[in-house]
C-alpha positions in Angstrom: 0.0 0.0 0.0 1.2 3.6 -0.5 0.9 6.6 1.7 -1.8 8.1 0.4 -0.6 12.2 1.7 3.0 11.0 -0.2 1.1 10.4 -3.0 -0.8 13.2 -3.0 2.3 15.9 -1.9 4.6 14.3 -5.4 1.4 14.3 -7.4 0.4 18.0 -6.9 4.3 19.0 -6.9 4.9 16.9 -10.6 1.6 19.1 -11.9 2.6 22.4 -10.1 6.1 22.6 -11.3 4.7 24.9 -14.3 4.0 27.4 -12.0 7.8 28.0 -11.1 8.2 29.4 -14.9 8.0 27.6 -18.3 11.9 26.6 -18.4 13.3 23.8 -18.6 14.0 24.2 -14.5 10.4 23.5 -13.9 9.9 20.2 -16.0 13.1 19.2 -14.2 10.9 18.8 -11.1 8.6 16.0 -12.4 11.4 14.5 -14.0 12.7 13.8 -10.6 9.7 12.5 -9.0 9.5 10.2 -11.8 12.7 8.6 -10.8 12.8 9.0 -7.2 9.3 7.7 -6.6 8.2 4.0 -6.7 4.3 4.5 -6.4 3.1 3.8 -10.0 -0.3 6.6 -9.5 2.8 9.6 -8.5 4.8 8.0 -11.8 1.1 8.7 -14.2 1.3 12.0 -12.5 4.7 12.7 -13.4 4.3 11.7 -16.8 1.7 13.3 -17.3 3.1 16.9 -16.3 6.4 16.2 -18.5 3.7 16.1 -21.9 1.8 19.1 -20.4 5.5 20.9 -20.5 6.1 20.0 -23.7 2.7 21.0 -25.1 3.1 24.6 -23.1 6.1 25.3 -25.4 5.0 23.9 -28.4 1.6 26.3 -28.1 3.6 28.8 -26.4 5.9 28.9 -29.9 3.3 28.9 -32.2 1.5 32.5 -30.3 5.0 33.6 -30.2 5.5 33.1 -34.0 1.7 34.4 -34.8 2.1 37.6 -32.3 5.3 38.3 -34.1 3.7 37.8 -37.7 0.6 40.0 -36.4 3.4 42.7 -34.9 1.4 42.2 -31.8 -1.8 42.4 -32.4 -2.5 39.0 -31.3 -0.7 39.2 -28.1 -4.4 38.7 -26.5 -3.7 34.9 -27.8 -1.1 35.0 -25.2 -3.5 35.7 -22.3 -5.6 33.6 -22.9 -2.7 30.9 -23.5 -1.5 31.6 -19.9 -5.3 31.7 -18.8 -6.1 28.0 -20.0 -2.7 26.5 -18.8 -2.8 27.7 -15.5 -6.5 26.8 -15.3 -5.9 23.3 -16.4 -3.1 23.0 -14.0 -5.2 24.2 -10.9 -7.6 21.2 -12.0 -5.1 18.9 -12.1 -4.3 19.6 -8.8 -7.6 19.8 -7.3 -8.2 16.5 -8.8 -5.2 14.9 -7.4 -6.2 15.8 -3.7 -9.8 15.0 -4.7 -8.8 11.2 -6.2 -5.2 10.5 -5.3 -5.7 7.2 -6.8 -6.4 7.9 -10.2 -3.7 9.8 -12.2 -5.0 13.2 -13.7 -4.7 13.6 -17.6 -5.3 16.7 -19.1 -7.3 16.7 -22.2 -6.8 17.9 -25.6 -2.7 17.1 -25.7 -0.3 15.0 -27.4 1.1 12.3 -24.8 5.3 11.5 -26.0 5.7 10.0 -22.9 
């Protein structure tokens, strides 16, 4: 059996590393719990925040490239970018402490891992 408040502490840390910045520091922080941790639910967790990294900066360069092409007049697309990453992060979260047993997975994203 795993401890369930372990579970949920490296769970909520792997999904709220994006909040730190959108470097390559913060996906270094699920990366570890990936490693270090042996409880397969935290692992599905971990995962799971590495692909929501990488799916952050692959958007993240595309409204870079349009605000550029628009000379700024799309930086709104930013905004909102920020708005739906951060909101899909506080639901993971939320649904980690809700269900610690069941690993989150954001919707709408390419999965490499």
């Amino acid at each position: 059996m795993y401890d369930p408040d372990k579970r949920k502490l490296l769970s909520a840390i792997s999904h709220g590393a994006i909040f730190f910045s959108t470097t390559l520091v913060s996906v270094g922080i699920p990366i570890a719990v990936l490693f270090v941790s042996d409880d397969p639910i935290v692992k599905e967790n971990a995962k799971e925040a590495i692909n929501f990294h990488f799916n952050v900066w692959f958007w993240g360069i595309i409204i870079l490239v349009l605000m550029t092409i628009s000379f700024g007049l799309l930086f709104p697309l930013a905004g909102l970018g920020y708005l739906i990453h951060w909101g899909l992060t506080i639901l993971a979260i939320v649904q980690v402490f809700n269900d610690p047993d069941k690993p989150f997975r954001y919707p709408f994203i390419a999965r490499l891992l």
